[in-house]
Coordinates of C-alpha atoms in Angstrom, one line a residue:
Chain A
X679 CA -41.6 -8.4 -13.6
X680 CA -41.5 -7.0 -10.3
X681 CA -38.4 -5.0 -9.0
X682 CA -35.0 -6.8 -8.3
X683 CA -33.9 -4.1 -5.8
X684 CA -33.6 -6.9 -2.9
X685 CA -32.7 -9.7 -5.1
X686 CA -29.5 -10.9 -4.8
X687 CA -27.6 -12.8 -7.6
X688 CA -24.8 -14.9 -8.6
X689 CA -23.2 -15.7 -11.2
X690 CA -24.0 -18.5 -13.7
X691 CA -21.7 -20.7 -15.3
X692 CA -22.1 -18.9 -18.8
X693 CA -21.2 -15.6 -17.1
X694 CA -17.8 -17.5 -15.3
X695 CA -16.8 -18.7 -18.8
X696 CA -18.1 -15.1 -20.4
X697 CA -15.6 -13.2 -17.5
X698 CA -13.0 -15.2 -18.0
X699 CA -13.0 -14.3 -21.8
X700 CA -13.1 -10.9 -20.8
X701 CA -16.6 -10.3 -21.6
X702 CA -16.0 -10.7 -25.1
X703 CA -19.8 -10.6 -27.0
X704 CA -20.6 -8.7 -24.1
X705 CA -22.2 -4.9 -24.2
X706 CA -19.4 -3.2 -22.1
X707 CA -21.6 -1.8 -19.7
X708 CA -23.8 -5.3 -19.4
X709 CA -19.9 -6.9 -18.8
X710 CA -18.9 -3.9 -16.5
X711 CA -22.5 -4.9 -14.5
X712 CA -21.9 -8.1 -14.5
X713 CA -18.3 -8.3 -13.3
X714 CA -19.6 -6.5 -9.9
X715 CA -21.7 -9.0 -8.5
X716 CA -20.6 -11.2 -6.0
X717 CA -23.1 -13.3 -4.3
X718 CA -24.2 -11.5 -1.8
X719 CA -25.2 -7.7 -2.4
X720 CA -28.2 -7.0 -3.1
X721 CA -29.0 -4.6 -6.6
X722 CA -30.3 -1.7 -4.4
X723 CA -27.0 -1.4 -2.7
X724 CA -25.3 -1.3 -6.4
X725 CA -27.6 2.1 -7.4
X726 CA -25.9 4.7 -5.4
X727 CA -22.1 3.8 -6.8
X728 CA -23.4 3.2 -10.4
X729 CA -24.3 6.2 -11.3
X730 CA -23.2 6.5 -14.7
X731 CA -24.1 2.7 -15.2
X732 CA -27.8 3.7 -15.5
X733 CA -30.7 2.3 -15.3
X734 CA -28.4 -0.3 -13.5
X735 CA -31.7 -2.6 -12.2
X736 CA -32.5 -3.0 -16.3
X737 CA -29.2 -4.3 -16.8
X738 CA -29.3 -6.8 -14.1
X739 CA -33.1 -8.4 -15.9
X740 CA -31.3 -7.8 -18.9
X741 CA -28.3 -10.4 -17.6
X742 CA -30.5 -12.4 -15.9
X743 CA -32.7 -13.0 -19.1
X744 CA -29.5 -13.8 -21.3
X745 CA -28.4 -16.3 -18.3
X746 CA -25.6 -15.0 -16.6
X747 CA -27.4 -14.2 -13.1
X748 CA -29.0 -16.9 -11.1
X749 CA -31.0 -15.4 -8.0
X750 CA -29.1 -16.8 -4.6
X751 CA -31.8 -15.3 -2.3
X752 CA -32.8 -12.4 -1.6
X753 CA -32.9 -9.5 1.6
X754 CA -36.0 -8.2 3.9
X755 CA -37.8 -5.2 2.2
X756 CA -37.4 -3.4 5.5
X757 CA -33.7 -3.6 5.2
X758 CA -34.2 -2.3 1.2
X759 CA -36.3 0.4 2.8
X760 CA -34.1 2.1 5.2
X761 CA -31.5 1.7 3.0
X762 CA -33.5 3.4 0.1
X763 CA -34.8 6.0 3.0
X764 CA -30.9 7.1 3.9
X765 CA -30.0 7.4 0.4
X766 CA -32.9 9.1 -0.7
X767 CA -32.6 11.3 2.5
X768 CA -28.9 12.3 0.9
X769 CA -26.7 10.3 3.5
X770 CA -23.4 9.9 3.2
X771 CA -21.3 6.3 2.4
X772 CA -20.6 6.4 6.1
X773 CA -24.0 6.5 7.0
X774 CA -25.4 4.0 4.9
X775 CA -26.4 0.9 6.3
X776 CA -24.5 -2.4 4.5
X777 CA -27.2 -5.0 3.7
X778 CA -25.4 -7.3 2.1
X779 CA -26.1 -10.9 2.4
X780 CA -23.8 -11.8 5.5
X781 CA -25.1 -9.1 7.9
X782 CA -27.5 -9.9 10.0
X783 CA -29.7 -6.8 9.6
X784 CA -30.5 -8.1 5.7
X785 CA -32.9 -10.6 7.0
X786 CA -31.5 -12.4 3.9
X787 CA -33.2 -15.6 2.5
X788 CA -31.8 -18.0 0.2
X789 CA -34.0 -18.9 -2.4
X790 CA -34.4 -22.9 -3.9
Chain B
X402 CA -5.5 14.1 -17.4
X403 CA -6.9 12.9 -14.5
X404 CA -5.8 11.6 -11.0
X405 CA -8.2 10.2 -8.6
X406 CA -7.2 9.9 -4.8
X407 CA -9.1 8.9 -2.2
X408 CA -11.4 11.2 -0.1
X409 CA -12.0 10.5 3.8
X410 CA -15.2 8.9 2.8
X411 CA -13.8 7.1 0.3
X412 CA -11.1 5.8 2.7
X413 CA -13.6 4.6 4.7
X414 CA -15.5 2.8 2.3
X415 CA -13.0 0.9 1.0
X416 CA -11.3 -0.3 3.9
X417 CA -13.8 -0.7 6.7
X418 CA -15.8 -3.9 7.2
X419 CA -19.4 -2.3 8.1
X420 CA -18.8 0.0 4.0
X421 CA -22.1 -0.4 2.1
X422 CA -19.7 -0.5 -1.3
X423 CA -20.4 -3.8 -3.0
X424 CA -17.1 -5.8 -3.1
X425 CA -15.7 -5.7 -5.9
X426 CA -16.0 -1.5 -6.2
X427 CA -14.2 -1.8 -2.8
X428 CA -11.6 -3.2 -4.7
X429 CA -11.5 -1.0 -7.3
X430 CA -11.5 1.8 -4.7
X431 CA -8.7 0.4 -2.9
X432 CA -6.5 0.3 -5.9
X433 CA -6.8 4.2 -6.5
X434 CA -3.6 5.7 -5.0
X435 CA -3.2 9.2 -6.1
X436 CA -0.7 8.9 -8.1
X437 CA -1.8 7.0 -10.9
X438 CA -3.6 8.8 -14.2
X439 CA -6.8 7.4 -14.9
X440 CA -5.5 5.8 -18.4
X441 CA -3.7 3.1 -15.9
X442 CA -6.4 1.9 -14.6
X443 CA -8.3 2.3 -17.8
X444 CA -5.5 0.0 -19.7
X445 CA -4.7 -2.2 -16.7
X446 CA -8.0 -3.3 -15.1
X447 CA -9.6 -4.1 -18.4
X448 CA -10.8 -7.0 -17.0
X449 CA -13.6 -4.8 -14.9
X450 CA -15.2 -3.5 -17.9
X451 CA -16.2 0.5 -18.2
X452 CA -13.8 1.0 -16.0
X453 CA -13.8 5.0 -17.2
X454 CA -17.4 5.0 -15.7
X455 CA -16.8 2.9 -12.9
X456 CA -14.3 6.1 -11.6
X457 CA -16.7 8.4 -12.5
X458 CA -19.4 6.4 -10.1
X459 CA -17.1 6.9 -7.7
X460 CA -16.7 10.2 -8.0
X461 CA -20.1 11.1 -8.2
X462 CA -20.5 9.5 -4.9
X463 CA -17.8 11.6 -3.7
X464 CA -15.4 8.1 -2.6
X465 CA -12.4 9.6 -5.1
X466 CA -11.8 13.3 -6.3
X467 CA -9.8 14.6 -9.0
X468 CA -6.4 16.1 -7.9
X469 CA -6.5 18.0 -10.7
X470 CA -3.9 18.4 -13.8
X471 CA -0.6 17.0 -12.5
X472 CA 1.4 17.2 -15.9
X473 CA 0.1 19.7 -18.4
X474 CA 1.7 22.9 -16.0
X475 CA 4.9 21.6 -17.0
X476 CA 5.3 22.4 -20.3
X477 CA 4.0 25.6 -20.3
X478 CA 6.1 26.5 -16.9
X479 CA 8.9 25.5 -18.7
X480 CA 8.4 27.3 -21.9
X481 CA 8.1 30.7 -19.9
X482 CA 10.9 33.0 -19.8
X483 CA 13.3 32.2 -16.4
X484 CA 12.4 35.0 -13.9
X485 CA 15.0 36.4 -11.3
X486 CA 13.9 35.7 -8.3
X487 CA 11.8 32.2 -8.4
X488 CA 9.4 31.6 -5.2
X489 CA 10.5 29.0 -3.1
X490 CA 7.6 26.2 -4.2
X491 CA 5.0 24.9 -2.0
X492 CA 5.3 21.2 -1.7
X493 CA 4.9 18.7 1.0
X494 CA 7.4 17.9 3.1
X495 CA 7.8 15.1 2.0
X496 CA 10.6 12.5 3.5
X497 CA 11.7 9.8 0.8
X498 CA 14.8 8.8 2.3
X499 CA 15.5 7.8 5.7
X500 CA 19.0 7.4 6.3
X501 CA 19.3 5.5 9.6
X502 CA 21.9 3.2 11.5
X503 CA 21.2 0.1 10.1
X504 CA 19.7 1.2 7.2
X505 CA 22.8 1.9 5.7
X506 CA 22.5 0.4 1.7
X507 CA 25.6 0.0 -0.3
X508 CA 25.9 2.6 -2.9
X509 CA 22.7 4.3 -1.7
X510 CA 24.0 6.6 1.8
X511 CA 27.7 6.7 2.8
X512 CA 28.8 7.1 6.3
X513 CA 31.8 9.5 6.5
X514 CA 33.5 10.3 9.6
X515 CA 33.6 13.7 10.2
X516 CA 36.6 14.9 11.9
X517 CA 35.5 17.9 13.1
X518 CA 32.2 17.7 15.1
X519 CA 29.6 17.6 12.1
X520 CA 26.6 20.0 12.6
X521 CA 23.2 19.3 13.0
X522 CA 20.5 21.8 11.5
X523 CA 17.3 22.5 13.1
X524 CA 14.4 23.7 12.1
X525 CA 14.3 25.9 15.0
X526 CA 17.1 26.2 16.8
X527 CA 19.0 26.5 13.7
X528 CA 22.9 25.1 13.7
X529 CA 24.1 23.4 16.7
X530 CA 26.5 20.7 17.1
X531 CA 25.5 17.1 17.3
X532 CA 25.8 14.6 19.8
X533 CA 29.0 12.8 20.4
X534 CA 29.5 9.7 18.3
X535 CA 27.3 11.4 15.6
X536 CA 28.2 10.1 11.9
X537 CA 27.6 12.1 8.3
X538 CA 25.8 10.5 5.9
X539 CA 26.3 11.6 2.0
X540 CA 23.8 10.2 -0.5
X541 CA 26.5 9.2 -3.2
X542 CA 24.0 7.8 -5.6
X543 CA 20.7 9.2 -7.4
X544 CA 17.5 7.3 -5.6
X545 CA 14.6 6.4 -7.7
X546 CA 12.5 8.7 -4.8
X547 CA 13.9 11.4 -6.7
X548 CA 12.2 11.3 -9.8
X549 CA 8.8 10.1 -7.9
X550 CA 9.0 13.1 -5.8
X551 CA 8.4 16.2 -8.0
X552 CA 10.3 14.6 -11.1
X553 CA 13.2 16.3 -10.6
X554 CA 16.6 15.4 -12.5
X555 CA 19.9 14.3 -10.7
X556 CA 21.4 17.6 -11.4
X557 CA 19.9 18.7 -8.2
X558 CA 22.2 19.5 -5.1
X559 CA 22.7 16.1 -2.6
X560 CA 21.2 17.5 0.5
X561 CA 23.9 16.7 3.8
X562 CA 21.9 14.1 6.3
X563 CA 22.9 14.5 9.8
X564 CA 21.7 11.6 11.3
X565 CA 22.8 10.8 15.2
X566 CA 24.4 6.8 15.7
X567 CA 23.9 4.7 18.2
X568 CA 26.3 2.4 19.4
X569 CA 25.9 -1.0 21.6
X570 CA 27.8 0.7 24.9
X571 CA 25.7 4.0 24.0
X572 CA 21.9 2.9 24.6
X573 CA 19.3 5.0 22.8
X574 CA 17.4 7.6 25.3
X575 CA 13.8 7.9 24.2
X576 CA 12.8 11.0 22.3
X577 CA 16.1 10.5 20.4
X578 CA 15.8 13.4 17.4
X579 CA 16.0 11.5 14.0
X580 CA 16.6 14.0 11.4
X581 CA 15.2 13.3 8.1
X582 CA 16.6 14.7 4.8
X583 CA 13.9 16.7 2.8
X584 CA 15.1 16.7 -0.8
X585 CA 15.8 20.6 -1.8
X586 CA 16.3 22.5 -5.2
X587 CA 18.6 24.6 -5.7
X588 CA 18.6 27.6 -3.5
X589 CA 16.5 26.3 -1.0
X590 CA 17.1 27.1 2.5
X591 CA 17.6 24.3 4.2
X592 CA 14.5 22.6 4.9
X593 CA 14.2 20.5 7.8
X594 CA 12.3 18.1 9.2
X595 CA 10.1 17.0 11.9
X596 CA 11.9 15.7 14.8
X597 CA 10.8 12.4 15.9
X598 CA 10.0 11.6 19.9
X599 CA 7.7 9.4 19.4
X600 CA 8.2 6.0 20.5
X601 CA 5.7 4.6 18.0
X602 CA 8.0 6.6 15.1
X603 CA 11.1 4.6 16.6
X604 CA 9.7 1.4 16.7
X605 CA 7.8 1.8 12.7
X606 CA 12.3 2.8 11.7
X607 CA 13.3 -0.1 13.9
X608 CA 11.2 -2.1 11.2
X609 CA 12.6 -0.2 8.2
X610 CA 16.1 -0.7 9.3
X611 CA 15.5 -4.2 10.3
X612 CA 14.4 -4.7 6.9
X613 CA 17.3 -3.0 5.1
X614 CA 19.6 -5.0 7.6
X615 CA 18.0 -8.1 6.0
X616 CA 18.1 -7.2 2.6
X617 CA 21.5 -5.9 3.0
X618 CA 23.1 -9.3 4.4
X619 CA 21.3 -11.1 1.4
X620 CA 23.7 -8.5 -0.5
X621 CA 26.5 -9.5 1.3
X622 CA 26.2 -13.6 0.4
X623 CA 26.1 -12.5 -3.5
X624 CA 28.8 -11.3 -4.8
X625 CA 29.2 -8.6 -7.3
X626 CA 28.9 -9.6 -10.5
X627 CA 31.0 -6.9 -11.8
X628 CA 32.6 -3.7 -11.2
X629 CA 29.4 -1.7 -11.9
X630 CA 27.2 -3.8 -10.4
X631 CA 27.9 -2.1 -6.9
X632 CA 29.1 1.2 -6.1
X633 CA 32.5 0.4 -4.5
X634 CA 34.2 1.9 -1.9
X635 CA 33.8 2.4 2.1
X636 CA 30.0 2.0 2.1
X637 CA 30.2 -1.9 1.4
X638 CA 32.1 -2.0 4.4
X639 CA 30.6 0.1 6.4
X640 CA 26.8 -1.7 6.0
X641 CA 28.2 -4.8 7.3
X642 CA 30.1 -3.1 10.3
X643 CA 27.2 -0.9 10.9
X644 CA 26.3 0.0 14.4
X645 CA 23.9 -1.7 16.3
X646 CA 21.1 0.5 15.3
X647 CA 17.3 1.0 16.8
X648 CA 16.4 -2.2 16.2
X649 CA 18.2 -3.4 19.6
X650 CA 18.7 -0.5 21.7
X651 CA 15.0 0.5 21.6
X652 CA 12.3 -1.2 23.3
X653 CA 9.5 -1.6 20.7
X654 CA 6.1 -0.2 22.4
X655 CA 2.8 -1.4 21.2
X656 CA 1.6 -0.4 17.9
X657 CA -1.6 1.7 18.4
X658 CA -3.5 1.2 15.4
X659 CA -6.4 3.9 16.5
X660 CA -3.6 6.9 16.8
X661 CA -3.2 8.5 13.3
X662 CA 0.1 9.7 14.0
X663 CA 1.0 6.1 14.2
X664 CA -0.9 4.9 11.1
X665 CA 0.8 7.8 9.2
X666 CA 4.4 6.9 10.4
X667 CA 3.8 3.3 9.7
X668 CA 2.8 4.4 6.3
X669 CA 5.6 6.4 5.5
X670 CA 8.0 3.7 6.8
X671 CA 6.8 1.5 4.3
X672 CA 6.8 3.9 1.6
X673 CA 11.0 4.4 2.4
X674 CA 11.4 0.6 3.0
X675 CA 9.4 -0.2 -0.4
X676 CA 11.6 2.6 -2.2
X677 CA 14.6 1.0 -0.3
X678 CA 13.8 -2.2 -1.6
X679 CA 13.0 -0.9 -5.2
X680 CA 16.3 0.0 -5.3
X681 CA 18.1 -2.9 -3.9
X682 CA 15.9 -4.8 -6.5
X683 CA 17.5 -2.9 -9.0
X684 CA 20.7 -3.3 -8.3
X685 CA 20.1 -7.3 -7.3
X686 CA 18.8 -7.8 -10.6
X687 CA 21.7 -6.4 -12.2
X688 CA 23.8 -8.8 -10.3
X689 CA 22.4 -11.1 -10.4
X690 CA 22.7 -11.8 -14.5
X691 CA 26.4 -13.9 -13.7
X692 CA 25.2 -15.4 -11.0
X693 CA 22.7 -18.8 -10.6
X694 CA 19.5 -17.8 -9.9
X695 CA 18.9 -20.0 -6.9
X696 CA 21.9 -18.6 -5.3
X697 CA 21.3 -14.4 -6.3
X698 CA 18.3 -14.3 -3.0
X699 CA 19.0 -16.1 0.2
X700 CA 15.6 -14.1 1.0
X701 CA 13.3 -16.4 -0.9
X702 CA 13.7 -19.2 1.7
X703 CA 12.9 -17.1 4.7
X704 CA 10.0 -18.6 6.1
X705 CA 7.5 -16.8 8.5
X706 CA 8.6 -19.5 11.0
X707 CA 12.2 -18.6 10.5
X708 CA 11.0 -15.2 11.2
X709 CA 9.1 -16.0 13.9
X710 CA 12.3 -17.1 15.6
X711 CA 14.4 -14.1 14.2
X712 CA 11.6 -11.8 16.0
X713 CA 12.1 -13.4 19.3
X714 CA 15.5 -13.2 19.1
X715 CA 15.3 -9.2 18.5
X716 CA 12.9 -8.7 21.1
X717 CA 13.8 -7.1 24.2
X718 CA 13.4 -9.5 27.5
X719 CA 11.1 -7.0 28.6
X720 CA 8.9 -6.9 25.4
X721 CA 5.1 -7.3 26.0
X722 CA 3.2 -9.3 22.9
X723 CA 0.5 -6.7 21.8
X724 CA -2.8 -8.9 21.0
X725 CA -5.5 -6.6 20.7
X726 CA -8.1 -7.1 17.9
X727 CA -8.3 -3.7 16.6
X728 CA -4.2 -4.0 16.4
X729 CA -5.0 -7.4 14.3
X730 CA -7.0 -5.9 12.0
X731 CA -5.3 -3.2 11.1
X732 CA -2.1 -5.2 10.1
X733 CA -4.5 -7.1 8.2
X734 CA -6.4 -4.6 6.7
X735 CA -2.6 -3.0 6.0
X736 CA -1.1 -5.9 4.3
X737 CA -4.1 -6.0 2.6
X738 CA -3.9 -2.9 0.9
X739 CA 0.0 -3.9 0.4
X740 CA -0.8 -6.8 -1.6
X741 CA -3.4 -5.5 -3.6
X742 CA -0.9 -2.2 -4.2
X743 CA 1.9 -4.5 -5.7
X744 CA -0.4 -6.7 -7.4
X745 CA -1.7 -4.2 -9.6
X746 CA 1.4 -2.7 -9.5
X747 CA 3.8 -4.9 -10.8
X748 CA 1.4 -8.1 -11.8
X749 CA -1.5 -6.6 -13.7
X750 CA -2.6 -9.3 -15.7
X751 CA -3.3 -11.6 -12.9
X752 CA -4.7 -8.8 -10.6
X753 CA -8.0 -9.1 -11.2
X754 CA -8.0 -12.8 -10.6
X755 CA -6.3 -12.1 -6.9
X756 CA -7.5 -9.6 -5.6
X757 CA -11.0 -10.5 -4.8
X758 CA -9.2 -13.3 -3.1
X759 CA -6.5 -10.8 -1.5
X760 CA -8.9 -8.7 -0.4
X761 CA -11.5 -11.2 1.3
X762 CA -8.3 -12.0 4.0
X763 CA -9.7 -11.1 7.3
X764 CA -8.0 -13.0 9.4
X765 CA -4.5 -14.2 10.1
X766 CA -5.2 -17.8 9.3
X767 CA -6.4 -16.8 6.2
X768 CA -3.9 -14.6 5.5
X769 CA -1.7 -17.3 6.3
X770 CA -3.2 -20.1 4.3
X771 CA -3.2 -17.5 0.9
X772 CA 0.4 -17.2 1.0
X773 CA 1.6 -20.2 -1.0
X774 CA -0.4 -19.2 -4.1
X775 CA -0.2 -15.6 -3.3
X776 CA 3.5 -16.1 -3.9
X777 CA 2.8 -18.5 -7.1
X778 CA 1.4 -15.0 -8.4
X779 CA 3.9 -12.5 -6.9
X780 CA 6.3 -15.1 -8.3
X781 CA 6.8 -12.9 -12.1
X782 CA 7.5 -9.7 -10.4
X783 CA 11.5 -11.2 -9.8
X784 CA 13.2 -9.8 -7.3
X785 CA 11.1 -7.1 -6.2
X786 CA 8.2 -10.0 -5.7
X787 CA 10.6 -11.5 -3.4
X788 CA 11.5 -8.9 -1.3
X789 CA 7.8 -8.0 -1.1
X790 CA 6.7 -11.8 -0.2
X791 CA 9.5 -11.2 2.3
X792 CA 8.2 -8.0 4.2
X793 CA 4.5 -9.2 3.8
X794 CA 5.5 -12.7 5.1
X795 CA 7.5 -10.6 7.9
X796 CA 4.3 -8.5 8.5
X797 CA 2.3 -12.0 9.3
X798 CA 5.3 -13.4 11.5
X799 CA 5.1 -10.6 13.2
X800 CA 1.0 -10.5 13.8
X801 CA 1.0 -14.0 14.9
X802 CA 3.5 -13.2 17.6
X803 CA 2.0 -10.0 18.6
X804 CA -1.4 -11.5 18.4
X805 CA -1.1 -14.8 19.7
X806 CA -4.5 -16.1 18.9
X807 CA -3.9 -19.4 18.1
X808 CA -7.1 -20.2 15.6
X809 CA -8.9 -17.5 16.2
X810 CA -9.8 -14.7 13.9
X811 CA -11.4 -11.5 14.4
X812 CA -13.8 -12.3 12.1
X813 CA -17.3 -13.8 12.4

């Protein structure tokens, strides 16, 4: 399985119903993952504010193999890379770029 | 114990549009307040899972910061033996209650004429008298404010409030010193205040006592319930023959939302008017027991129309409508943060299903077009939802006037 880092989910059906039971048969930290995603930002941009939700990218295969995330589309890997370059380069929240899916600089593509 | 707050980065993130933070951390974010113990959010946002580790994320990523133990001095300070001489303690000054013409609240600040001149204490000038037609204001009743602010008791000394009044056939110069009452303990010195010359400072109290002036005349259509309901005695009066206060005599200037003084003010005026209203919740509720409910708040049927009209009919002829975007986004952006405060406030268990709806408002139609269920949800709070559906409905009247944008929103 490749990497998710410019995938971006949504969530499925099972994983409304699952929220709206409060995540109940849920890990807490698969539920807590889970509850974050919105549609339109992309797993990389989850890593730097999920620190003690690590290794965050397992948990999003993990929910995507039990069914709860559906891929929407996904971002450009250059817009992955310079975001992965800042952080990695120690920038601050203010100087990181937002690649989420309704910017224009995500190059995003919705998938079939 | 621990009490997050915000850090300038994490104010950033969590209220600009161009933040990296994946939305529904931005909510999180937005409901830290640094006040709260981490255990509230821990109990009340169940709904986002870990949320224990979602704070420490944040932390780590330096959007929040501890303020450090709040409580556990207490005990231990209050365990030592008294010492003679106690330092004066550092603390904020911090301004809880604005006593201002207008803004005069039954059983909350009396007006007492003073028959000699009254004084007026400054800072630096110290004692001089005050200006003619000058009233005294006594707080005659504990305010909530005081427990928030530093958890002190009601045994405390009731600081004197000096505040200058302005009358209909006295207009209000600009740069007019408001004198704000700084709550003291005992042996204080007295402790004054920042005086306000700032137009933008006028116009954010204009609001505040526009609001109480509102609020109050609701009061005024219910009557008492009961002897203790209200406090008796001159101040019922008084509010309803109140002075024409700010709200007329002072031209209202454009709110700059890029000049932090501003912001700040605006901030602190709706800290007093939400305190204000707290209160008037309080003792509305109390009232409100022998009375039908349909008839206890004349407020719930204010419409933003309806306050449309009442804003044109307050505004100076030679108002100017402020329609910038940056101006329309802040108010946004404020309300905003408003909403999603008293959600999680005061209507917890349907927070998590609001807010990511609150917070995606980024426009005034949208903003607009939320506020019938918004107010289905708000609805449980009682009175205190009320009177916050009134400011925040007041607060969209206001930006569609100043605004004037028809259809069109800021954002793309």
């Amino acid at each position: 399985m490749g990497s998710l880092s410019n995938i971006v989910f949504i969530l499925s059906p099972q994983a409304v119903t699952a929220l709206a039971n409060k995540g109940k048969g849920l890990e807490p930290r698969l539920h807590t993952v889970l509850n974050l995603v919105d549609g339109v930002t992309p797993v990389v941009q989850y890593l730097p504010f999920l620190k003690m939700l690590e290794p965050v990218e397992e948990k999003f295969a993990e929910l995507e193999a039990m069914g709860y995330l559906v891929r929407v589309g996904m971002v450009s890997p250059l817009a992955v890379k310079v975001f992965q370059d800042s952080v990695a380069a120690g920038a601050s929240v203010t100087s990181l770029p937002n690649i989420d899916a309704r910017t224009a600089d995500s190059g995003f593509m919705p998938l079939d | 114990m621990k009490v997050y707050k915000r850090t300038s980065e994490g104010k950033w993130a969590a209220f600009d549009d161009l933040s990296p933070l994946p939305r529904k951390l931005r909510i999180l974010l937005k409901a830290v307040n640094g006040k709260a113990p981490e255990e509230v959010y821990i109990k009340s946002l169940s709904a986002f899972g870990d949320v224990h580790a979602l704070l420490q994320s944040l932390e780590q990523a330096g959007l929040i910061a501890d303020r450090g133990q709040r409580s556990s001095s207490k005990p231990s300070a209050a365990m030592a033996p008294p010492t003679p001489a106690q330092p004066t303690p550092q603390r904020p000054n911090v301004m809880p209650v604005v006593a201002l013409p207008g803004l005069v609240m039954p059983g909350l600040v009396t007006p007492i004429r003073a028959a000699a001149a009254p004084t007026v204490h400054t800072a630096a000038a110290g004692p001089k008298p005050a200006p003619a037609g000058a009233n005294m204001f006594e707080r005659t009743e504990v305010l909530p404010n005081d427990r928030a602010h530093g958890g002190r008791s009601s045994a405390r000394p009731v600081e004197w409030q000096v505040l200058p009044v302005l009358t209909d056939d006295a207009p209000a110069p600009q740069g007019l010193p408001l004198r704000m009452p700084v709550l003291g303990l005992p042996g204080d010195p007295p402790t004054l205040t920042t005086e306000m010359t700032d137009p933008v400072a006028l116009a954010a109290m204009a609001d505040l006592a526009d609001l109480a002036d509102l609020a109050d005349s609701a009061r005024l259509q219910t009557p008492p319930a009961s002897k203790d309901a209200f406090v008796a005695g001159p101040a019922w009066g008084a509010s309803a023959a109140a002075p024409v206060g700010l709200a007329v005599n002072v031209p209202a200037p454009a709110f700059d939302a890029t000049n932090p003084a501003a912001l700040a003010l605006a901030d602190l005026a709706a800290l007093s008017a939400r305190d204000a209203m707290a209160e008037l919740a309080a003792l509305a509720e109390s009232s409100a027991r022998a009375v039908p409910s349909h008839e206890a708040s004349p407020l719930a049927s204010i419409s933003p129309e309806n306050l449309l009209a009442h804003n044109a009919l307050m505004a100076a002829a030679n108002d100017e409508p402020i329609a910038d975007a940056a101006t329309t986004r802040a108010t946004v952006r404020h309300a905003v943060e408003l909403m999603s405060n008293f959600l999680l406030d005061h209507v917890p268990r349907a927070a998590s299903q609001v807010l990511p709806e609150v917070e995606s408002i980024h426009s005034l139609e949208q903003w607009a077009e939320l506020m019938d269920g918004y107010a289905a949800f708000v609805a449980p709070a009682g009175e205190l939802g009320r009177l916050h559906l009134l400011q925040i409905r007041r607060m969209l009247a206001q930006a569609l006037q100043a605004a004037d944008v028809g259809s069109k929103g800021w954002y793309a």
